[in-house]
């Protein structure tokens, strides 16, 4: 039993564990959407609501993760079969025929390639965020809910799939007054749109609910798009932030397009 063979089994076991954890996270989000739609089914008829689109994306993710789990599990079984004796205890293991062994290796290589292509591109995109500002969902000390705010990416670990980020805003005096670092999974990071790359910039129509940086701060809050004359992706958004009432009305605030991202489930209120 060689080290490369054991190393391959351990690597696939680690990948299987990661896939299952991601499936659990997606299923939690799906259940949240189900409860939301059961409680207020009329929400899908409101202008700008994207509940059904989110649900479709979640189901697609769940399907892809499930298929990837089956593929990795099959690879693990093949790897274990190749190492286990094929006859009674003590009987030497019969070597596979050359062509069968070659076909099995080609199949495994194909499976690995199919899984890792999307994964590699995802991980590469995360690595490329180093040095950039992103939106991060963080549970602060002694807080009873998550906070969304702007952080700077210091590093992305492809092995653990975790970001190391820096909150560049100094804390309060009673918190030490220094900048704070966090380690966060991919699911708690949202990249901001880039000014020099509009190919992936999402255009939010009037009535859409979004997550946006509140003017003059590094905090993100839930808001609604209200400007009706926005014609280009690079135009500023006119937003009404939740719980931002002044004199009995919600003021309309201007926010640059690169500080507005899709509204995730259960954002900071």
Tab-separated table of C-alpha atoms in Angstrom:
chain	number	residue	atom	x	y	z
A	1	UNK	CA	0.000	0.000	0.000
A	2	UNK	CA	1.791	3.110	-1.213
A	3	UNK	CA	1.725	6.623	0.214
A	4	UNK	CA	0.259	8.175	-2.981
A	5	UNK	CA	-2.698	5.770	-2.796
A	6	UNK	CA	-3.396	6.608	0.849
A	7	UNK	CA	-2.892	10.291	0.110
A	8	UNK	CA	-5.489	10.069	-2.689
A	9	UNK	CA	-8.021	8.441	-0.368
A	10	UNK	CA	-7.489	11.066	2.321
A	11	UNK	CA	-7.794	13.886	-0.203
A	12	UNK	CA	-11.078	12.537	-1.559
A	13	UNK	CA	-12.363	11.978	1.989
A	14	UNK	CA	-11.634	15.616	2.759
A	15	UNK	CA	-13.419	16.677	-0.436
A	16	UNK	CA	-16.430	14.497	0.458
A	17	UNK	CA	-16.642	16.127	3.883
A	18	UNK	CA	-16.502	19.595	2.323
A	19	UNK	CA	-19.256	18.760	-0.161
A	20	UNK	CA	-21.529	17.505	2.602
A	21	UNK	CA	-20.978	20.638	4.681
A	22	UNK	CA	-21.825	22.806	1.679
A	23	UNK	CA	-24.959	20.727	1.064
A	24	UNK	CA	-26.043	21.336	4.658
A	25	UNK	CA	-25.593	25.093	4.225
A	26	UNK	CA	-27.596	25.099	0.985
A	27	UNK	CA	-30.392	22.992	2.534
A	28	UNK	CA	-30.642	25.449	5.433
A	29	UNK	CA	-31.101	28.297	2.930
A	30	UNK	CA	-33.684	26.274	0.968
A	31	UNK	CA	-35.677	25.616	4.137
A	32	UNK	CA	-35.607	29.338	4.949
A	33	UNK	CA	-37.002	30.124	1.497
A	34	UNK	CA	-39.711	27.456	1.908
A	35	UNK	CA	-40.825	28.944	5.233
A	36	UNK	CA	-40.832	32.431	3.753
A	37	UNK	CA	-42.988	31.373	0.784
A	38	UNK	CA	-45.339	29.357	2.991
A	39	UNK	CA	-45.837	32.312	5.340
A	40	UNK	CA	-46.216	34.956	2.615
A	41	UNK	CA	-46.903	33.302	-0.773
A	42	UNK	CA	-48.127	36.622	-2.169
A	43	UNK	CA	-44.572	38.022	-2.018
A	44	UNK	CA	-43.702	36.487	-5.402
A	45	UNK	CA	-46.244	38.763	-7.073
A	46	UNK	CA	-44.605	41.960	-5.827
A	47	UNK	CA	-42.540	43.980	-8.353
A	48	UNK	CA	-38.827	43.338	-8.000
A	49	UNK	CA	-39.205	40.195	-5.862
A	50	UNK	CA	-36.692	37.494	-6.796
A	51	UNK	CA	-37.656	34.762	-4.316
A	52	UNK	CA	-38.329	32.149	-7.004
A	53	UNK	CA	-35.060	32.955	-8.778
A	54	UNK	CA	-33.147	32.507	-5.508
A	55	UNK	CA	-34.928	29.205	-4.884
A	56	UNK	CA	-34.027	27.959	-8.367
A	57	UNK	CA	-30.363	28.889	-7.814
A	58	UNK	CA	-30.357	27.062	-4.474
A	59	UNK	CA	-31.895	23.924	-5.991
A	60	UNK	CA	-29.330	24.024	-8.795
A	61	UNK	CA	-26.524	24.269	-6.255
A	62	UNK	CA	-27.996	21.382	-4.240
A	63	UNK	CA	-28.227	19.218	-7.384
A	64	UNK	CA	-24.631	19.949	-8.419
A	65	UNK	CA	-23.326	19.239	-4.917
A	66	UNK	CA	-25.289	15.982	-4.733
A	67	UNK	CA	-23.922	14.821	-8.095
A	68	UNK	CA	-20.399	15.749	-7.010
A	69	UNK	CA	-20.852	13.762	-3.786
A	70	UNK	CA	-21.892	10.657	-5.751
A	71	UNK	CA	-18.874	11.009	-8.027
A	72	UNK	CA	-16.395	11.430	-5.159
A	73	UNK	CA	-17.995	8.543	-3.233
A	74	UNK	CA	-17.636	6.313	-6.298
A	75	UNK	CA	-13.996	7.304	-6.648
A	76	UNK	CA	-13.382	6.439	-2.991
A	77	UNK	CA	-15.003	3.019	-3.427
A	78	UNK	CA	-12.820	2.346	-6.472
A	79	UNK	CA	-9.698	3.403	-4.573
A	80	UNK	CA	-10.570	1.159	-1.627
A	81	UNK	CA	-11.433	-1.793	-3.902
A	82	UNK	CA	-8.034	-1.448	-5.544
A	83	UNK	CA	-6.315	-1.754	-2.150
A	84	UNK	CA	-8.428	-4.469	-0.524
A	85	UNK	CA	-7.696	-8.201	-1.132
A	86	UNK	CA	-10.150	-9.730	-3.612
A	87	UNK	CA	-10.110	-13.265	-2.140
A	88	UNK	CA	-10.281	-14.915	1.302
A	89	UNK	CA	-7.985	-13.558	4.086
A	90	UNK	CA	-4.377	-14.493	3.437
A	91	UNK	CA	-4.915	-15.090	-0.285
A	92	UNK	CA	-2.821	-12.811	-2.527
A	93	UNK	CA	-4.827	-10.152	-4.314
A	94	UNK	CA	-5.330	-10.896	-8.004
A	95	UNK	CA	-3.930	-8.147	-10.183
A	96	UNK	CA	-6.390	-6.421	-12.464
A	97	UNK	CA	-6.021	-6.915	-16.174
A	98	UNK	CA	-4.028	-4.108	-17.772
A	99	UNK	CA	-6.854	-2.778	-19.947
A	100	UNK	CA	-9.386	-2.807	-17.069
A	101	UNK	CA	-6.978	-0.933	-14.852
A	102	UNK	CA	-6.327	1.625	-17.575
A	103	UNK	CA	-10.061	2.135	-18.166
A	104	UNK	CA	-10.711	2.607	-14.437
A	105	UNK	CA	-7.883	5.143	-14.190
A	106	UNK	CA	-9.207	7.042	-17.218
A	107	UNK	CA	-12.707	7.128	-15.697
A	108	UNK	CA	-11.400	8.451	-12.386
A	109	UNK	CA	-9.325	11.099	-14.154
A	110	UNK	CA	-12.426	12.180	-16.088
A	111	UNK	CA	-14.506	12.394	-12.897
A	112	UNK	CA	-11.844	14.444	-11.138
A	113	UNK	CA	-11.623	16.805	-14.103
A	114	UNK	CA	-15.405	17.248	-14.241
A	115	UNK	CA	-15.650	18.129	-10.547
A	116	UNK	CA	-12.569	20.247	-10.275
A	117	UNK	CA	-13.092	22.481	-13.332
A	118	UNK	CA	-15.877	24.522	-11.721
A	119	UNK	CA	-14.242	24.275	-8.329
A	120	UNK	CA	-10.890	25.494	-9.621
A	121	UNK	CA	-12.476	28.520	-11.274
A	122	UNK	CA	-14.357	29.334	-8.070
A	123	UNK	CA	-11.246	29.034	-5.928
A	124	UNK	CA	-9.204	31.040	-8.423
A	125	UNK	CA	-11.790	33.827	-8.353
A	126	UNK	CA	-11.612	33.858	-4.553
A	127	UNK	CA	-7.800	33.986	-4.628
A	128	UNK	CA	-7.958	36.952	-7.004
A	129	UNK	CA	-9.864	38.955	-4.387
A	130	UNK	CA	-6.682	39.432	-2.326
A	131	UNK	CA	-6.223	43.109	-1.511
A	132	UNK	CA	-9.773	44.027	-2.524
A	133	UNK	CA	-12.688	45.207	-0.436
A	134	UNK	CA	-15.665	42.863	-0.106
A	135	UNK	CA	-18.876	42.634	1.896
A	136	UNK	CA	-18.547	40.273	4.867
A	137	UNK	CA	-21.115	38.743	7.194
A	138	UNK	CA	-19.615	38.633	10.693
A	139	UNK	CA	-20.892	37.703	14.143
A	140	UNK	CA	-19.303	40.245	16.469
A	141	UNK	CA	-18.386	39.423	20.076
A	142	UNK	CA	-21.429	39.133	22.332
A	143	UNK	CA	-23.742	40.048	19.435
A	144	UNK	CA	-26.982	38.134	18.957
A	145	UNK	CA	-27.018	38.509	15.169
A	146	UNK	CA	-24.688	38.887	12.213
A	147	UNK	CA	-23.398	42.203	10.927
A	148	UNK	CA	-22.580	43.102	7.316
A	149	UNK	CA	-19.686	45.470	6.716
A	150	UNK	CA	-16.815	46.235	4.340
A	151	UNK	CA	-13.536	44.372	4.891
A	152	UNK	CA	-10.267	43.927	3.014
A	153	UNK	CA	-9.211	40.448	1.841
A	154	UNK	CA	-5.778	39.518	3.181
A	155	UNK	CA	-5.627	35.895	2.068
A	156	UNK	CA	-7.727	33.013	0.749
A	157	UNK	CA	-6.817	29.454	1.773
A	158	UNK	CA	-7.737	27.007	-0.997
A	159	UNK	CA	-7.419	24.042	1.363
A	160	UNK	CA	-9.842	25.242	4.038
A	161	UNK	CA	-11.885	27.448	1.644
A	162	UNK	CA	-11.590	30.295	4.154
A	163	UNK	CA	-10.926	33.999	3.742
A	164	UNK	CA	-8.735	35.953	6.120
A	165	UNK	CA	-10.087	39.498	6.128
A	166	UNK	CA	-9.322	42.771	7.872
A	167	UNK	CA	-11.828	45.262	9.239
A	168	UNK	CA	-9.916	48.433	8.463
A	169	UNK	CA	-12.162	50.629	10.620
A	170	UNK	CA	-10.667	51.056	14.134
A	171	UNK	CA	-12.844	49.633	16.901
A	172	UNK	CA	-14.250	51.563	19.840
A	173	UNK	CA	-11.936	52.448	22.698
A	174	UNK	CA	-13.425	49.752	24.915
A	175	UNK	CA	-12.668	47.173	22.227
A	176	UNK	CA	-8.998	48.069	22.034
A	177	UNK	CA	-9.331	50.606	19.235
A	178	UNK	CA	-7.441	48.440	16.732
A	179	UNK	CA	-8.237	46.842	13.406
A	180	UNK	CA	-9.676	43.333	13.629
A	181	UNK	CA	-9.056	40.215	11.554
A	182	UNK	CA	-11.569	37.456	10.839
A	183	UNK	CA	-11.525	34.052	9.183
A	184	UNK	CA	-14.711	33.473	7.206
A	185	UNK	CA	-16.030	30.754	4.848
A	186	UNK	CA	-16.821	31.533	1.222
A	187	UNK	CA	-20.559	31.659	1.985
A	188	UNK	CA	-20.066	34.771	4.166
A	189	UNK	CA	-18.310	36.873	1.534
A	190	UNK	CA	-19.880	38.865	-1.326
A	191	UNK	CA	-17.515	40.552	-3.820
A	192	UNK	CA	-18.376	44.093	-4.896
A	193	UNK	CA	-18.870	44.931	-8.596
A	194	UNK	CA	-15.738	46.239	-10.321
A	195	UNK	CA	-15.605	49.585	-12.087
A	196	UNK	CA	-13.233	48.242	-14.746
A	197	UNK	CA	-15.186	45.026	-15.447
A	198	UNK	CA	-18.895	45.479	-16.155
A	199	UNK	CA	-19.435	41.999	-17.631
A	200	UNK	CA	-20.657	40.552	-14.328
A	201	UNK	CA	-22.297	43.670	-12.902
A	202	UNK	CA	-25.891	42.973	-11.925
A	203	UNK	CA	-28.533	45.566	-12.787
A	204	UNK	CA	-31.178	45.921	-10.058
A	205	UNK	CA	-34.512	47.294	-11.357
A	206	UNK	CA	-36.743	49.684	-9.425
A	207	UNK	CA	-38.398	47.933	-6.494
A	208	UNK	CA	-35.568	45.433	-5.995
A	209	UNK	CA	-34.333	44.785	-2.482
A	210	UNK	CA	-30.551	44.935	-2.172
A	211	UNK	CA	-27.731	45.102	0.355
A	212	UNK	CA	-25.816	48.379	0.156
A	213	UNK	CA	-23.168	50.411	1.943
A	214	UNK	CA	-24.829	53.191	3.915
A	215	UNK	CA	-23.337	56.558	2.864
A	216	UNK	CA	-20.486	57.734	5.084
A	217	UNK	CA	-20.022	54.325	6.769
A	218	UNK	CA	-18.553	50.878	6.091
A	219	UNK	CA	-21.750	49.097	7.172
A	220	UNK	CA	-24.192	47.432	4.772
A	221	UNK	CA	-27.954	47.451	5.246
A	222	UNK	CA	-31.047	46.253	3.454
A	223	UNK	CA	-32.443	48.827	1.020
A	224	UNK	CA	-34.932	49.227	-1.836
A	225	UNK	CA	-34.094	50.631	-5.282
A	226	UNK	CA	-36.308	53.663	-6.014
A	227	UNK	CA	-34.735	55.541	-8.931
A	228	UNK	CA	-36.696	55.097	-12.143
A	229	UNK	CA	-34.399	56.966	-14.532
A	230	UNK	CA	-31.265	54.863	-14.120
A	231	UNK	CA	-30.142	53.981	-17.666
A	232	UNK	CA	-26.599	52.579	-17.369
A	233	UNK	CA	-25.033	49.954	-15.125
A	234	UNK	CA	-22.522	52.539	-13.921
A	235	UNK	CA	-25.181	55.041	-12.808
A	236	UNK	CA	-25.563	55.600	-9.077
A	237	UNK	CA	-28.483	53.964	-7.286
A	238	UNK	CA	-31.112	55.934	-5.410
A	239	UNK	CA	-32.032	53.821	-2.378
A	240	UNK	CA	-34.355	53.847	0.600
A	241	UNK	CA	-32.715	52.067	3.535
A	242	UNK	CA	-34.878	50.112	5.962
A	243	UNK	CA	-35.326	51.741	9.386
A	244	UNK	CA	-33.798	55.009	8.107
A	245	UNK	CA	-36.814	57.164	8.853
A	246	UNK	CA	-36.483	60.937	9.110
A	247	UNK	CA	-39.473	63.156	9.939
A	248	UNK	CA	-41.883	60.317	9.251
A	249	UNK	CA	-40.460	59.387	5.833
A	250	UNK	CA	-37.619	57.342	4.347
A	251	UNK	CA	-35.021	59.642	2.740
A	252	UNK	CA	-33.661	58.631	-0.650
A	253	UNK	CA	-29.892	58.225	-0.576
A	254	UNK	CA	-27.413	58.009	-3.449
A	255	UNK	CA	-25.072	54.993	-3.451
A	256	UNK	CA	-22.449	54.133	-6.138
A	257	UNK	CA	-23.261	50.987	-8.134
A	258	UNK	CA	-20.063	49.271	-6.930
A	259	UNK	CA	-21.324	49.424	-3.324
A	260	UNK	CA	-24.590	47.582	-4.037
A	261	UNK	CA	-24.870	43.764	-3.992
A	262	UNK	CA	-27.697	41.178	-4.125
A	263	UNK	CA	-29.671	40.776	-0.915
A	264	UNK	CA	-28.778	37.458	0.767
A	265	UNK	CA	-31.092	35.649	3.168
A	266	UNK	CA	-31.459	37.235	6.597
A	267	UNK	CA	-29.274	40.317	6.053
A	268	UNK	CA	-28.419	42.801	8.732
A	269	UNK	CA	-31.558	44.712	9.659
